[in-house]
């Protein structure tokens, strides 16, 4: 993500953090703004062009838009409970 869980540095990261905190799930962040090589490499690895990117058990779930849609439908809560 851009920033960290205590200081997100974009609205999308802030929204994703708020959702995860609201759900009470433990999570870790990595500030991709600190390392341009990792930032570009992760985009290539995941084939996902934007940040934040949510991974659960090393599997990419998606970016903020996917996280938000899943949260609103209840799918994210179910997924996190079962994985």
Short mmCIF file of C-alpha atoms in Angstrom, two decimals:
data_model
loop_
_atom_site.label_atom_id
_atom_site.label_comp_id
_atom_site.label_asym_id
_atom_site.label_seq_id
_atom_site.Cartn_x
_atom_site.Cartn_y
_atom_site.Cartn_z
CA UNK A 1 0.00 0.00 0.00
CA UNK A 2 0.97 3.62 -0.10
CA UNK A 3 1.94 4.48 3.45
CA UNK A 4 1.13 2.17 6.34
CA UNK A 5 -1.86 1.23 8.47
CA UNK A 6 -1.29 4.16 10.82
CA UNK A 7 -0.66 6.72 8.07
CA UNK A 8 -2.08 5.72 4.68
CA UNK A 9 -0.83 8.03 1.96
CA UNK A 10 -3.74 7.80 -0.47
CA UNK A 11 -7.50 7.52 -0.21
CA UNK A 12 -7.60 3.99 -1.61
CA UNK A 13 -5.11 2.74 0.97
CA UNK A 14 -7.00 4.57 3.73
CA UNK A 15 -10.27 2.94 2.66
CA UNK A 16 -8.77 -0.55 2.54
CA UNK A 17 -7.19 -0.10 5.97
CA UNK A 18 -10.50 1.16 7.39
CA UNK A 19 -12.31 -1.92 6.08
CA UNK A 20 -9.77 -4.35 7.53
CA UNK A 21 -9.70 -2.53 10.88
CA UNK A 22 -13.50 -2.49 10.97
CA UNK A 23 -13.51 -6.25 10.43
CA UNK A 24 -10.98 -6.68 13.24
CA UNK A 25 -8.65 -8.89 11.25
CA UNK A 26 -4.91 -8.77 11.86
CA UNK A 27 -2.93 -7.53 8.88
CA UNK A 28 0.48 -6.18 7.96
CA UNK A 29 1.39 -3.45 5.53
CA UNK A 30 4.36 -2.58 3.36
CA UNK A 31 4.87 0.97 2.10
CA UNK A 32 5.64 0.54 -1.59
CA UNK A 33 6.59 4.23 -1.81
CA UNK A 34 9.81 3.40 0.06
CA UNK A 35 11.16 1.07 -2.65
CA UNK A 36 10.57 1.77 -6.36
CA UNK A 37 11.99 -1.62 -7.38
CA UNK A 38 9.56 -3.53 -5.16
CA UNK A 39 6.74 -1.26 -6.29
CA UNK A 40 7.32 -2.11 -9.95
CA UNK A 41 8.21 -5.73 -9.28
CA UNK A 42 5.01 -6.36 -7.34
CA UNK A 43 2.93 -4.92 -10.19
CA UNK A 44 4.63 -7.35 -12.59
CA UNK A 45 4.39 -10.30 -10.18
CA UNK A 46 0.71 -9.79 -9.44
CA UNK A 47 -0.30 -8.51 -12.87
CA UNK A 48 -2.29 -5.90 -10.92
CA UNK A 49 -1.50 -2.26 -11.80
CA UNK A 50 -2.67 -0.43 -8.68
CA UNK A 51 -2.12 -0.22 -4.94
CA UNK A 52 -3.12 -1.25 -2.36
CA UNK A 53 -3.08 -4.97 -3.07
CA UNK A 54 -4.61 -7.34 -0.52
CA UNK A 55 -3.03 -10.78 -0.16
CA UNK A 56 -4.43 -13.54 2.04
CA UNK A 57 -2.20 -16.58 2.52
CA UNK A 58 0.03 -15.37 -0.35
CA UNK A 59 -2.94 -15.16 -2.75
CA UNK A 60 -3.86 -11.83 -4.33
CA UNK A 61 -7.45 -10.91 -3.51
CA UNK A 62 -7.42 -7.58 -5.36
CA UNK A 63 -7.14 -3.86 -5.01
CA UNK A 64 -9.27 -1.34 -3.19
CA UNK A 65 -12.16 -1.62 -5.65
CA UNK A 66 -12.38 -5.39 -5.25
CA UNK A 67 -11.92 -5.21 -1.47
CA UNK A 68 -14.70 -2.63 -1.20
CA UNK A 69 -17.11 -4.61 -3.42
CA UNK A 70 -16.42 -7.81 -1.50
CA UNK A 71 -16.91 -6.01 1.82
CA UNK A 72 -20.23 -4.49 0.78
CA UNK A 73 -21.55 -7.88 -0.39
CA UNK A 74 -20.28 -9.75 2.69
CA UNK A 75 -17.98 -11.88 0.56
CA UNK A 76 -14.81 -10.45 2.11
CA UNK A 77 -15.95 -11.28 5.63
CA UNK A 78 -16.70 -14.88 4.58
CA UNK A 79 -13.42 -15.20 2.70
CA UNK A 80 -11.36 -13.92 5.62
CA UNK A 81 -13.18 -16.20 8.05
CA UNK A 82 -12.52 -19.27 5.92
CA UNK A 83 -8.94 -18.55 4.88
#
